[in-house]
Coordinates of C-alpha atoms in Angstrom, one line a residue:
Chain A
M1 CA -0.1 0.3 -0.1
K2 CA 1.3 3.8 -1.0
L3 CA 2.3 5.6 1.8
I4 CA -0.3 8.5 0.6
N5 CA -2.9 5.7 0.4
K6 CA -2.2 4.7 4.2
I7 CA -1.8 8.2 5.6
S8 CA -5.2 9.1 3.6
V9 CA -6.7 5.5 5.2
K10 CA -6.1 6.9 8.6
F11 CA -6.8 10.2 8.1
F12 CA -10.3 8.9 6.3
I13 CA -11.3 6.8 9.6
V14 CA -10.2 9.5 12.0
T15 CA -12.6 12.0 10.2
L16 CA -15.5 9.4 9.9
L17 CA -15.1 8.8 13.7
L18 CA -15.0 12.7 14.2
F19 CA -18.3 13.2 12.0
I20 CA -20.3 10.3 14.4
V21 CA -19.1 12.3 17.1
F22 CA -20.0 15.4 16.0
G23 CA -23.7 14.0 14.9
I24 CA -24.2 12.5 18.2
V25 CA -22.8 16.3 20.3
T26 CA -25.2 18.3 17.6
L27 CA -28.2 15.9 18.6
Y28 CA -27.6 16.4 21.9
V29 CA -27.3 19.9 21.9
I30 CA -29.9 20.8 19.6
K31 CA -32.3 18.5 21.2
T32 CA -31.7 20.6 24.6
E33 CA -31.5 23.6 22.8
I34 CA -35.3 23.2 20.9
Q35 CA -36.8 21.8 24.2
A36 CA -35.4 24.7 26.0
E37 CA -36.7 27.3 23.4
I38 CA -40.2 25.3 23.4
D39 CA -40.2 25.0 27.0
E40 CA -39.8 28.9 27.4
E41 CA -42.3 29.2 24.9
L42 CA -44.6 26.8 26.9
Q43 CA -44.7 29.1 29.9
S44 CA -45.2 32.1 28.0
T45 CA -48.0 31.0 26.7
T46 CA -49.5 29.4 29.4
E47 CA -48.8 32.9 31.0
E48 CA -51.2 34.3 28.2
V49 CA -53.6 31.7 28.8
I50 CA -53.7 32.4 32.6
K51 CA -54.2 36.3 31.7
R52 CA -57.0 35.2 29.2
I53 CA -58.8 33.4 32.2
E54 CA -58.3 36.6 34.8
I55 CA -60.4 38.6 31.9
E56 CA -62.7 35.5 31.8
K57 CA -61.8 35.4 28.0
P58 CA -60.5 31.6 28.2
V59 CA -58.9 30.1 25.1
D60 CA -59.4 26.4 24.4
F61 CA -57.6 25.3 21.5
K62 CA -56.9 21.5 21.4
P63 CA -54.7 20.0 21.8
F64 CA -52.3 22.6 22.0
I65 CA -54.1 24.6 25.2
E66 CA -56.3 22.5 27.1
I67 CA -58.3 24.2 30.4
N68 CA -59.8 22.1 32.9
Q69 CA -61.5 23.2 36.1
L70 CA -60.5 21.1 38.9
E71 CA -63.4 20.3 41.4
K72 CA -61.1 20.0 44.3
S73 CA -58.4 22.4 45.8
A74 CA -55.0 22.0 44.7
E75 CA -51.3 22.8 45.3
E76 CA -50.4 25.4 42.7
T77 CA -47.9 23.5 41.0
S78 CA -46.2 23.4 36.8
Q79 CA -44.5 20.2 35.3
F80 CA -43.2 19.6 32.5
N81 CA -43.7 16.4 30.7
N82 CA -43.7 14.3 27.4
S83 CA -46.9 12.6 26.1
I84 CA -47.9 11.0 23.3
L85 CA -51.0 11.5 21.5
P86 CA -52.9 10.6 18.7
D87 CA -53.4 13.5 15.9
E88 CA -55.9 13.9 13.6
D89 CA -54.3 11.1 11.4
N90 CA -54.7 8.5 14.4
E91 CA -51.0 8.7 14.3
S92 CA -49.1 9.2 17.5
E93 CA -46.9 12.4 17.9
I94 CA -45.1 13.6 20.8
Y95 CA -46.0 16.4 22.2
R96 CA -44.1 18.7 25.0
E97 CA -46.3 19.4 27.8
L98 CA -46.5 22.1 30.7
I99 CA -48.8 20.9 33.0
T100 CA -49.9 23.8 35.4
H101 CA -51.9 24.1 38.6
K102 CA -53.5 27.4 39.4
K103 CA -55.9 29.4 41.8
I104 CA -57.2 31.8 39.8
K105 CA -59.6 34.4 40.8
G106 CA -60.4 31.4 43.8
E107 CA -61.0 28.7 41.3
Y108 CA -58.9 26.1 40.3
Y109 CA -57.8 25.1 37.2
E110 CA -55.2 22.9 35.4
I111 CA -53.7 24.5 32.1
I112 CA -51.9 22.1 29.6
V113 CA -50.2 23.8 26.9
R114 CA -48.6 21.5 24.2
S115 CA -46.1 21.8 21.7
S116 CA -45.3 19.0 19.4
S117 CA -41.8 18.8 19.4
P118 CA -39.4 17.7 16.6
E119 CA -39.3 13.8 16.1
E120 CA -35.9 12.5 16.9
D121 CA -36.1 10.3 14.2
D122 CA -36.3 13.3 11.8
L123 CA -33.1 14.6 13.5
Y124 CA -31.3 11.5 13.0
S125 CA -32.3 11.5 9.5
S126 CA -31.5 14.6 8.9
L127 CA -28.0 14.0 10.1
V128 CA -27.5 11.1 8.4
K129 CA -28.4 13.0 5.3
V130 CA -25.7 15.5 5.6
F131 CA -23.6 12.3 6.7
L132 CA -23.8 10.8 3.7
I133 CA -23.4 13.8 1.3
V134 CA -20.4 15.1 3.1
T135 CA -18.8 11.6 3.4
P136 CA -18.4 10.7 -0.2
L137 CA -17.3 14.4 -0.9
L138 CA -14.3 14.1 1.5
F139 CA -13.6 10.6 -0.1
I140 CA -13.7 12.3 -3.4
S141 CA -11.6 15.5 -2.4
L142 CA -9.2 13.0 -0.4
Y143 CA -8.2 11.0 -4.0
F144 CA -7.5 14.2 -5.8
V145 CA -5.6 16.2 -3.3
N146 CA -3.8 12.2 -3.0
R147 CA -3.6 12.2 -6.6
S148 CA -2.7 15.4 -7.1
T149 CA 0.0 15.1 -4.3
A150 CA 1.6 12.3 -5.9
K151 CA 2.1 13.9 -9.2
Q152 CA 3.5 17.1 -7.7
E153 CA 5.2 16.4 -4.4
L154 CA 6.3 12.9 -5.1
K155 CA 7.4 13.0 -8.4
P156 CA 10.7 14.4 -7.4
F157 CA 10.5 11.3 -5.1
Y158 CA 9.6 9.3 -8.1
E159 CA 12.6 10.2 -10.4
N160 CA 14.8 9.4 -7.4
L161 CA 14.1 6.1 -7.0
D162 CA 14.3 5.5 -10.8
K163 CA 17.7 7.0 -10.7
L164 CA 18.5 4.9 -7.9
K165 CA 17.2 1.4 -9.1
N166 CA 19.1 2.3 -12.6
F167 CA 22.3 3.1 -10.4
S168 CA 25.5 1.1 -10.7
L169 CA 28.4 0.9 -9.0
K170 CA 29.9 -0.2 -12.0
K171 CA 29.1 2.5 -14.3
N172 CA 30.8 5.1 -12.2
T173 CA 28.3 7.7 -12.6
D174 CA 27.5 10.2 -9.8
I175 CA 23.4 10.8 -9.0
E176 CA 22.2 14.4 -9.4
F177 CA 19.0 14.0 -7.1
E178 CA 16.0 15.7 -7.7
K179 CA 15.7 19.1 -5.0
T180 CA 12.1 18.9 -3.1
N181 CA 10.7 21.2 -0.9
V182 CA 10.0 18.4 1.4
A183 CA 12.4 17.9 4.4
E184 CA 12.1 14.0 4.8
F185 CA 13.3 13.6 0.7
N186 CA 15.9 16.1 1.2
D187 CA 17.1 14.1 4.0
L188 CA 16.9 10.9 2.0
N189 CA 18.2 12.3 -0.4
N190 CA 21.4 14.1 1.1
A191 CA 22.0 10.5 3.2
V192 CA 21.4 8.4 0.1
T193 CA 24.3 11.0 -1.6
G194 CA 26.7 10.4 1.2
L195 CA 26.3 6.2 0.6
I196 CA 26.6 6.4 -2.5
L197 CA 30.0 8.4 -2.7
R198 CA 31.3 5.8 0.3
A199 CA 29.9 3.0 -1.6
V200 CA 32.1 4.3 -5.1
T201 CA 35.2 5.3 -2.8
E202 CA 35.1 1.8 -1.8
Y203 CA 34.5 0.1 -4.9
K204 CA 37.0 2.2 -6.8
L205 CA 39.5 1.0 -3.5
I206 CA 38.4 -2.4 -3.9
I207 CA 38.6 -2.7 -7.8
E208 CA 42.3 -0.9 -7.6
S209 CA 43.3 -3.3 -4.4
S210 CA 42.4 -6.5 -6.4
E211 CA 43.9 -5.0 -9.4
N212 CA 47.0 -4.7 -8.1
L213 CA 46.6 -8.0 -6.1
S214 CA 46.7 -9.5 -9.7
H215 CA 49.2 -8.0 -10.9
E216 CA 51.2 -8.4 -8.3
L217 CA 50.7 -12.2 -8.8
Q218 CA 51.8 -12.5 -12.1
T219 CA 55.6 -11.9 -10.9
P220 CA 55.2 -15.2 -8.6
I221 CA 53.9 -17.3 -11.5
A222 CA 56.1 -15.8 -14.0
V223 CA 58.9 -17.1 -11.5
I224 CA 57.7 -20.4 -10.8
K225 CA 56.6 -20.8 -14.6
S226 CA 60.5 -20.0 -15.6
K227 CA 61.8 -22.7 -12.5
L228 CA 59.7 -25.3 -13.9
E229 CA 61.2 -24.9 -17.6
L230 CA 64.6 -24.3 -16.0
L231 CA 64.1 -27.9 -14.3
R232 CA 62.5 -29.1 -17.8
Q233 CA 65.6 -29.3 -19.4
K234 CA 67.3 -31.2 -16.7
E235 CA 69.4 -34.7 -18.1
D236 CA 67.6 -38.1 -16.7
L237 CA 64.3 -36.8 -15.1
D238 CA 62.3 -39.6 -14.2
S239 CA 58.7 -40.4 -14.9
D240 CA 57.3 -39.2 -11.4
T241 CA 59.1 -36.1 -11.9
V242 CA 57.8 -35.5 -15.2
M243 CA 54.7 -36.1 -13.9
L244 CA 54.6 -34.2 -11.4
L245 CA 56.2 -31.1 -13.3
N246 CA 53.0 -31.9 -16.0
V247 CA 50.7 -31.1 -13.0
M248 CA 52.3 -28.1 -11.7
E249 CA 53.1 -26.6 -15.0
N250 CA 49.1 -27.2 -16.0
N251 CA 47.9 -25.7 -12.7
I252 CA 50.2 -22.4 -12.8
N253 CA 49.1 -22.0 -16.3
R254 CA 45.9 -22.2 -15.3
L255 CA 46.0 -19.9 -12.2
S256 CA 47.9 -17.1 -14.8
K257 CA 45.1 -17.1 -17.0
L258 CA 42.9 -17.4 -14.5
N259 CA 44.9 -14.4 -12.9
K260 CA 44.6 -12.8 -16.4
S261 CA 41.0 -12.9 -17.3
L262 CA 40.3 -11.4 -13.8
I263 CA 42.5 -8.5 -14.0
L264 CA 40.4 -7.9 -17.7
L265 CA 37.4 -8.2 -15.9
M266 CA 38.1 -5.7 -13.6
R267 CA 39.8 -3.0 -15.8
L268 CA 36.5 -3.7 -17.6
E269 CA 34.6 -2.8 -14.8
N270 CA 36.3 -0.1 -14.0
K271 CA 36.0 1.8 -17.4
E272 CA 39.4 2.1 -17.4
E273 CA 40.8 3.8 -20.7
F274 CA 42.0 1.4 -23.6
E275 CA 43.6 2.7 -26.8
S276 CA 41.3 2.6 -29.6
G277 CA 41.3 2.5 -33.4
P278 CA 39.9 0.8 -36.4
V279 CA 39.3 -2.9 -35.9
N280 CA 40.3 -5.4 -38.7
V281 CA 37.5 -7.8 -37.9
R282 CA 37.9 -9.9 -40.7
E283 CA 41.4 -10.3 -40.1
I284 CA 40.7 -11.5 -36.3
L285 CA 38.3 -13.9 -37.6
E286 CA 40.1 -15.6 -40.1
K287 CA 43.3 -16.1 -37.5
H288 CA 40.5 -17.3 -35.1
T289 CA 38.5 -20.0 -37.5
G290 CA 42.6 -20.8 -38.6
F291 CA 42.8 -21.4 -34.6
W292 CA 39.8 -24.1 -34.3
E293 CA 40.4 -25.9 -37.8
D294 CA 42.2 -29.0 -36.2
F295 CA 39.2 -29.2 -33.5
L296 CA 36.4 -28.4 -35.9
S297 CA 38.1 -31.3 -38.7
G298 CA 38.8 -33.2 -35.5
K299 CA 35.0 -33.6 -34.4
G300 CA 33.8 -33.2 -38.1
I301 CA 31.9 -29.9 -37.1
K302 CA 31.5 -28.0 -40.4
L303 CA 32.3 -24.4 -40.1
K304 CA 29.6 -21.8 -42.3
V305 CA 31.2 -18.2 -42.4
D306 CA 29.0 -16.3 -44.4
T307 CA 30.8 -13.0 -44.7
N308 CA 30.1 -10.3 -47.3
L309 CA 30.6 -7.0 -44.9
Y310 CA 32.6 -6.7 -42.0
P311 CA 31.6 -4.7 -39.2
E312 CA 33.7 -1.4 -38.9
I313 CA 34.2 -0.5 -35.4
N314 CA 36.6 1.9 -33.5
A315 CA 37.6 0.1 -30.2
N316 CA 40.5 -1.6 -28.7
D317 CA 41.9 -4.5 -31.4
T318 CA 43.0 -6.6 -28.4
L319 CA 39.5 -6.8 -26.7
I320 CA 37.5 -7.3 -30.1
D321 CA 40.2 -10.3 -30.4
I322 CA 39.3 -12.0 -27.0
L323 CA 35.5 -11.0 -27.7
I324 CA 35.6 -13.1 -31.1
S325 CA 37.9 -15.6 -29.4
N326 CA 35.7 -16.2 -26.5
L327 CA 32.7 -16.5 -28.9
L328 CA 34.5 -18.7 -31.3
S329 CA 35.6 -21.0 -28.8
N330 CA 32.5 -20.9 -26.4
A331 CA 30.8 -22.5 -30.3
C332 CA 33.4 -24.8 -30.9
K333 CA 33.4 -25.9 -27.0
H334 CA 29.6 -26.6 -26.8
N335 CA 29.0 -28.0 -29.7
I336 CA 28.4 -31.6 -30.5
E337 CA 30.1 -34.2 -33.1
N338 CA 29.5 -33.8 -36.2
G339 CA 27.7 -30.3 -35.6
D340 CA 27.9 -26.7 -36.9
I341 CA 29.0 -23.6 -36.5
N342 CA 27.6 -20.6 -38.6
I343 CA 28.9 -17.1 -38.6
I344 CA 27.5 -14.4 -39.5
T345 CA 29.2 -10.3 -40.0
G346 CA 27.1 -8.0 -41.4
S347 CA 28.3 -3.9 -41.1
N348 CA 26.8 -4.1 -37.5
F349 CA 26.7 -7.2 -35.7
I350 CA 28.5 -10.5 -35.6
E351 CA 26.5 -13.4 -35.3
I352 CA 28.0 -17.1 -34.2
S353 CA 26.1 -20.2 -33.8
N354 CA 27.0 -23.3 -33.0
T355 CA 24.6 -26.5 -32.8
G356 CA 24.2 -28.0 -28.8
L357 CA 22.5 -29.4 -26.5
K358 CA 20.0 -27.9 -24.6
P359 CA 20.9 -25.8 -21.9
S360 CA 20.6 -27.3 -18.5
T361 CA 21.6 -24.1 -16.8
D362 CA 19.4 -20.7 -16.5
T363 CA 20.3 -19.1 -19.9
G364 CA 20.3 -15.9 -18.3
K365 CA 23.4 -17.0 -15.9
F366 CA 25.3 -17.6 -19.3
F367 CA 27.2 -14.2 -19.4
E368 CA 27.9 -14.6 -15.2
R369 CA 31.2 -15.2 -14.1
F370 CA 32.2 -19.1 -13.2
T371 CA 29.0 -20.6 -15.1
K372 CA 30.4 -23.6 -16.9
S373 CA 29.0 -26.8 -18.1
D374 CA 29.8 -29.8 -15.9
S375 CA 31.4 -31.4 -19.0
L376 CA 34.3 -29.0 -19.3
K377 CA 36.2 -28.9 -16.4
D378 CA 39.2 -27.0 -18.2
S379 CA 37.3 -24.0 -18.8
L380 CA 37.3 -21.3 -16.6
G381 CA 34.0 -20.1 -17.1
L382 CA 35.3 -16.5 -17.4
G383 CA 34.7 -16.6 -21.2
L384 CA 31.3 -15.3 -22.1
S385 CA 31.4 -13.3 -18.9
I386 CA 34.3 -11.5 -20.3
V387 CA 32.5 -11.1 -23.9
N388 CA 29.0 -9.5 -21.8
Q389 CA 31.8 -7.1 -19.9
I390 CA 33.2 -6.0 -23.4
C391 CA 29.9 -5.2 -24.5
N392 CA 29.0 -3.7 -21.8
F393 CA 32.1 -1.3 -21.8
Y394 CA 31.4 -0.4 -25.5
G395 CA 27.7 -0.2 -25.3
Y396 CA 27.3 -3.3 -27.8
E397 CA 24.2 -5.3 -27.7
I398 CA 24.3 -8.6 -26.7
K399 CA 21.9 -11.4 -27.3
Y400 CA 21.8 -15.0 -26.6
S401 CA 18.7 -17.7 -27.8
F402 CA 18.0 -20.9 -28.0
E403 CA 16.1 -22.0 -30.9
N404 CA 16.1 -25.7 -33.1
N405 CA 19.3 -26.7 -31.2
Y406 CA 21.3 -24.2 -32.2
H407 CA 22.7 -21.6 -29.6
S408 CA 23.2 -18.4 -30.8
I409 CA 24.6 -15.1 -30.0
R410 CA 24.5 -11.7 -31.7
V411 CA 26.6 -9.0 -31.1
N412 CA 25.4 -5.7 -32.5
F413 CA 27.9 -2.9 -32.5
C414 CA 25.7 0.2 -32.2
Chain B
M1 CA 74.8 -12.7 -29.1
K2 CA 74.9 -10.4 -26.1
L3 CA 71.2 -9.4 -24.0
L4 CA 70.6 -6.8 -21.8
T5 CA 67.6 -7.9 -19.0
V6 CA 66.5 -4.9 -17.1
E7 CA 63.7 -7.2 -14.6
D8 CA 63.7 -6.3 -11.3
E9 CA 62.4 -9.5 -9.9
K10 CA 65.7 -11.0 -9.3
D11 CA 64.2 -14.7 -9.4
L12 CA 63.5 -14.2 -12.7
A13 CA 65.8 -12.1 -14.0
E14 CA 68.2 -15.3 -13.1
S15 CA 65.9 -17.5 -14.9
I16 CA 66.3 -15.6 -18.0
S17 CA 70.0 -15.4 -18.0
I18 CA 70.6 -19.2 -17.2
Y19 CA 68.2 -19.6 -20.0
F20 CA 70.1 -17.5 -22.6
N21 CA 73.7 -18.4 -21.2
N22 CA 73.2 -22.2 -21.5
E23 CA 72.9 -21.3 -25.2
G24 CA 75.9 -19.6 -25.2
N25 CA 74.8 -16.1 -25.3
I26 CA 75.9 -13.2 -23.1
C27 CA 73.0 -12.3 -20.9
E28 CA 73.4 -9.6 -18.6
V29 CA 70.7 -8.5 -16.0
V30 CA 70.1 -5.4 -14.3
N31 CA 67.6 -4.6 -11.6
S32 CA 66.5 -1.0 -12.1
Y33 CA 66.1 2.1 -14.3
E34 CA 69.8 3.5 -13.1
D35 CA 71.9 0.9 -13.7
A36 CA 70.3 0.1 -17.2
R37 CA 71.0 3.0 -18.0
T38 CA 74.5 2.8 -17.0
K39 CA 75.1 0.0 -18.8
L40 CA 73.6 1.1 -22.0
N41 CA 76.4 3.8 -21.6
I42 CA 79.3 1.5 -21.6
Y43 CA 78.5 -1.5 -23.7
E44 CA 76.5 -2.6 -27.0
Y45 CA 73.8 -4.7 -27.2
E46 CA 72.3 -7.1 -29.6
C47 CA 68.9 -6.9 -27.9
A48 CA 67.3 -5.8 -24.3
L49 CA 64.7 -7.1 -22.6
I50 CA 62.9 -4.6 -20.6
D51 CA 60.3 -5.0 -17.7
I52 CA 57.6 -1.6 -17.7
M53 CA 57.3 -1.3 -14.0
L54 CA 60.8 -0.8 -12.4
P55 CA 61.6 0.5 -9.1
D56 CA 63.0 3.5 -10.2
G57 CA 61.8 4.3 -13.5
N58 CA 59.0 3.4 -16.4
G59 CA 60.9 1.0 -18.4
L60 CA 59.2 2.5 -21.2
D61 CA 61.4 5.5 -20.8
L62 CA 64.4 3.3 -21.5
I63 CA 63.2 2.5 -25.6
G64 CA 64.0 5.9 -26.3
E65 CA 66.9 6.0 -24.4
I66 CA 67.9 2.6 -26.2
K67 CA 66.6 4.1 -29.9
K68 CA 68.8 7.0 -29.1
Q69 CA 72.3 5.6 -28.2
Q70 CA 72.3 2.1 -29.4
P71 CA 69.9 2.1 -32.8
N72 CA 70.8 -1.5 -33.7
C73 CA 69.4 -2.9 -30.5
G74 CA 66.2 -4.9 -30.3
I75 CA 63.6 -4.2 -27.8
I76 CA 61.6 -6.5 -26.1
I77 CA 59.0 -5.4 -23.5
I78 CA 58.0 -7.8 -20.8
S79 CA 55.7 -6.8 -18.7
A80 CA 53.3 -8.0 -15.8
K81 CA 50.6 -5.7 -17.1
N82 CA 48.3 -7.5 -19.2
S83 CA 48.0 -4.1 -20.1
L84 CA 46.2 -3.9 -23.3
D85 CA 47.7 0.0 -24.1
D86 CA 51.4 -0.7 -23.0
R87 CA 51.7 -2.7 -25.7
I88 CA 50.9 -0.3 -28.2
K89 CA 52.7 2.3 -26.5
G90 CA 55.8 -0.2 -26.5
L91 CA 55.4 -1.0 -30.0
D92 CA 54.7 2.8 -30.9
L93 CA 58.1 3.9 -28.8
G94 CA 59.9 1.7 -30.7
S95 CA 60.1 -1.6 -29.2
D96 CA 60.1 -5.0 -31.5
D97 CA 58.0 -7.2 -29.6
Y98 CA 55.8 -7.4 -26.6
L99 CA 55.8 -10.2 -24.3
T100 CA 53.0 -10.7 -20.9
K101 CA 54.0 -12.3 -17.8
P102 CA 54.3 -15.1 -17.2
F103 CA 55.8 -16.7 -20.6
Y104 CA 57.8 -19.8 -21.6
M105 CA 61.7 -18.9 -21.7
S106 CA 61.4 -20.9 -24.9
E107 CA 58.5 -18.2 -26.3
L108 CA 61.1 -15.4 -25.1
N109 CA 64.3 -17.2 -26.5
S110 CA 61.6 -17.4 -30.0
R111 CA 60.7 -14.0 -29.7
V112 CA 64.7 -13.0 -29.6
K113 CA 65.7 -14.7 -31.9
S114 CA 62.7 -13.5 -34.5
V115 CA 63.6 -9.6 -33.5
L116 CA 67.6 -10.3 -34.2
R117 CA 66.4 -12.2 -37.4
R118 CA 64.5 -9.2 -38.9
R119 CA 67.1 -6.6 -37.2
F120 CA 70.4 -7.5 -38.5
F121 CA 69.4 -9.4 -41.4
D122 CA 66.5 -7.5 -43.1
G123 CA 64.5 -10.5 -42.4
N124 CA 65.6 -12.8 -45.2
K125 CA 68.0 -14.4 -43.0
S126 CA 67.8 -18.2 -43.1
V127 CA 68.1 -20.9 -40.1
T128 CA 70.2 -24.1 -40.7
F129 CA 69.7 -27.4 -38.7
G130 CA 71.0 -30.3 -40.6
E131 CA 69.7 -30.6 -43.3
I132 CA 66.4 -28.4 -42.4
K133 CA 66.8 -24.9 -44.0
I134 CA 64.1 -22.4 -43.3
Y135 CA 63.4 -19.0 -44.2
P136 CA 60.9 -17.4 -41.1
E137 CA 59.7 -14.5 -42.9
E138 CA 59.0 -15.9 -46.0
K139 CA 57.5 -19.1 -44.6
K140 CA 59.1 -21.3 -46.2
A141 CA 61.1 -24.5 -45.2
F142 CA 63.5 -26.8 -47.4
V143 CA 65.0 -30.1 -47.0
N144 CA 68.4 -30.6 -48.7
D145 CA 67.9 -27.6 -50.7
K146 CA 64.6 -29.0 -51.9
E147 CA 61.1 -26.8 -50.7
I148 CA 58.8 -28.7 -48.6
S149 CA 55.4 -27.9 -48.2
L150 CA 54.1 -27.2 -44.8
T151 CA 50.7 -26.0 -43.7
K152 CA 51.1 -22.8 -41.3
K153 CA 51.1 -24.5 -38.0
E154 CA 53.6 -27.3 -39.0
F155 CA 55.6 -24.4 -40.0
E156 CA 55.5 -22.7 -37.0
I157 CA 56.2 -25.5 -34.7
L158 CA 59.5 -26.2 -36.8
V159 CA 60.7 -22.8 -36.6
Y160 CA 60.2 -22.8 -32.5
L161 CA 61.6 -26.0 -32.5
I162 CA 64.5 -24.7 -34.6
S163 CA 65.0 -21.8 -32.4
N164 CA 65.2 -23.6 -28.8
T165 CA 67.4 -26.2 -30.1
R166 CA 68.4 -28.9 -27.7
R167 CA 66.0 -27.6 -25.8
V168 CA 62.7 -29.2 -24.3
L169 CA 59.7 -28.1 -25.2
T170 CA 56.6 -28.8 -23.4
K171 CA 53.5 -29.4 -25.6
E172 CA 51.2 -26.7 -23.8
S173 CA 54.5 -24.2 -24.7
I174 CA 53.9 -25.2 -28.3
A175 CA 50.2 -24.7 -28.2
E176 CA 50.6 -21.3 -26.3
H177 CA 53.0 -20.2 -29.1
I178 CA 50.4 -21.1 -32.0
W179 CA 47.4 -20.3 -30.2
G180 CA 48.2 -17.8 -27.9
D181 CA 47.0 -18.0 -24.5
F182 CA 43.7 -16.5 -24.7
A183 CA 42.7 -19.8 -26.6
D184 CA 42.2 -22.5 -24.4
S185 CA 41.0 -26.0 -26.3
Y186 CA 41.2 -28.4 -23.9
D187 CA 42.2 -30.7 -26.8
K188 CA 45.2 -28.6 -28.1
F189 CA 47.6 -31.3 -26.7
D190 CA 46.3 -34.0 -29.1
F191 CA 46.5 -31.2 -32.2
V192 CA 49.8 -30.4 -31.1
Y193 CA 50.7 -34.3 -30.9
T194 CA 48.9 -34.5 -34.4
H195 CA 50.8 -31.3 -36.4
V196 CA 54.4 -32.3 -34.9
K197 CA 53.3 -36.3 -36.3
N198 CA 52.4 -34.8 -39.9
L199 CA 55.8 -32.1 -39.8
R200 CA 58.0 -35.2 -38.8
K201 CA 56.5 -37.5 -41.5
K202 CA 57.2 -34.5 -44.1
L203 CA 60.3 -33.8 -43.2
S204 CA 61.3 -37.6 -43.3
D205 CA 59.6 -38.2 -46.6
A206 CA 61.9 -35.3 -47.5
G207 CA 64.8 -37.4 -46.6
C208 CA 65.4 -35.4 -43.6
K209 CA 66.5 -37.5 -40.4
D210 CA 64.2 -37.4 -37.8
Y211 CA 65.4 -34.9 -35.2
I212 CA 62.6 -34.1 -33.5
R213 CA 62.7 -36.3 -30.4
S214 CA 59.6 -37.1 -27.8
V215 CA 60.4 -36.7 -24.3
Y216 CA 58.5 -39.0 -22.6
G217 CA 55.8 -37.3 -21.0
T218 CA 56.5 -33.5 -21.5
G219 CA 56.9 -32.5 -25.2
Y220 CA 59.6 -32.4 -27.8
K221 CA 62.8 -31.6 -28.3
L222 CA 64.8 -31.0 -31.5
S223 CA 68.5 -32.6 -31.6
E224 CA 71.1 -34.1 -33.8
E225 CA 71.7 -36.8 -31.3

């Protein structure tokens, strides 16, 4: 539920309760007022009637004025009463009456003066009518106030929310929040701005230090690799030693590749500058298809290259080389025996599709780090993640699809 | 040949000097920018191997220095920075090649030889081993002066073997030489095996002695014995 609606509902309920209390109080006050007024009137009428009796011109106007001569003496009293009498239509009506016992010129009289008092039902129904008119009005006006508040006052809030949703530390952009005249929003904006600033600083620090760490790692790896190679040159190595050396070399190479890939990913994420220039996609493509020739013929995979037009792009040629190399290696590795690979290029895209098994893992995860199919233990699982990062870096659009047993990845260089 | 290695990591510098000195070369090692400048002022070198990140300076600045003082000296940058622009910067400044750490000594050796061939013999220098004669720049190979037809990869393997004669070359290093280090095909050893097998066959068909020895569990070695 939206905050503004929550507040409105509470406000509405409280208002409703207040209305009811207000109605009851009003009813009570009006009733008392009316009764007091009536009583006053009854009293003055009684006095008038007494005067008339004194000058022997009595009035008798039933049921409003009733004069009865009493047989025996009585105490002089006057008493207000409510009584119910039938009217002409034989419907009972409530009357307020003042019964006065008075001795006038030696005679005892009972004077009853009546006034029809307004019925409570009428009062109630009037109040309910008011209530029924005002409540929807209140509701409607609340709705419109909410809508316009949401539109105007909350507009900067929603705009800022959108900015926050799109914010990513990787994009490295500062957020400029919309200014509002709502104190809470400004407080929030200030707090979030501070938070982002700290996060960005710390993120940069982490990236930089991991990049430095990775670079530092390359040196000991290089030393170990060079010593292993020198060790290989020794005469008369027995087969056990050779096996140990193989395992070591294999793993040191793996470590080095992993490290290199991570450095590249970090540099891309950190949006570091790369020298760029026109890239010869054709040359790169031919080089890499040449690399994979052996593999393809070994597995009976047919490579079809449909390239009349080559993309003309301005980028770092090593990055594009890595991009194409990883895409192609992905298409080769995840292929099946006697499968196909189709490469299509256009003036602004490259699409590589290959036969392969139905993806077992979530295809959305293909571009995440360390996602690899179980069958390929040698692969680092970084290839497509690097491809994705390179595309992000240059703002290329990358699309994966699986149709008719063909996996295809298309990169639009836009 | 006379080499200068400018590398602040002493263990690595030592490996390089051992590898080159074993071949009868002179490989001198300095660990800092200033030492490198001093050496370059006194001695002449045919090739310099330069690390970019030195404790007291940037190896890239040494390139200009060498270009000025010893224009004939070949330059190969060896850097831990897999930096895609340092490579271009280095090559722009006039270095002949760029190698990223970690690397195989045999790869470095092969690069040095290639640089020297290009620099000192206008790229037309042939390399001979027994009956085999190759022209690396023209990508031609001869056995007993008769040209043999090799595929690109077979030729590259042959050049790599000849550049590193009497050295044990692992299949991994041969694979990396041909496919580069970003191509991590899991079947690459089989392909190395196939190419070497075909190369051996083509050489022996042309009447060449079988100089390529398989080293158990490791790889290959080109040797007369």
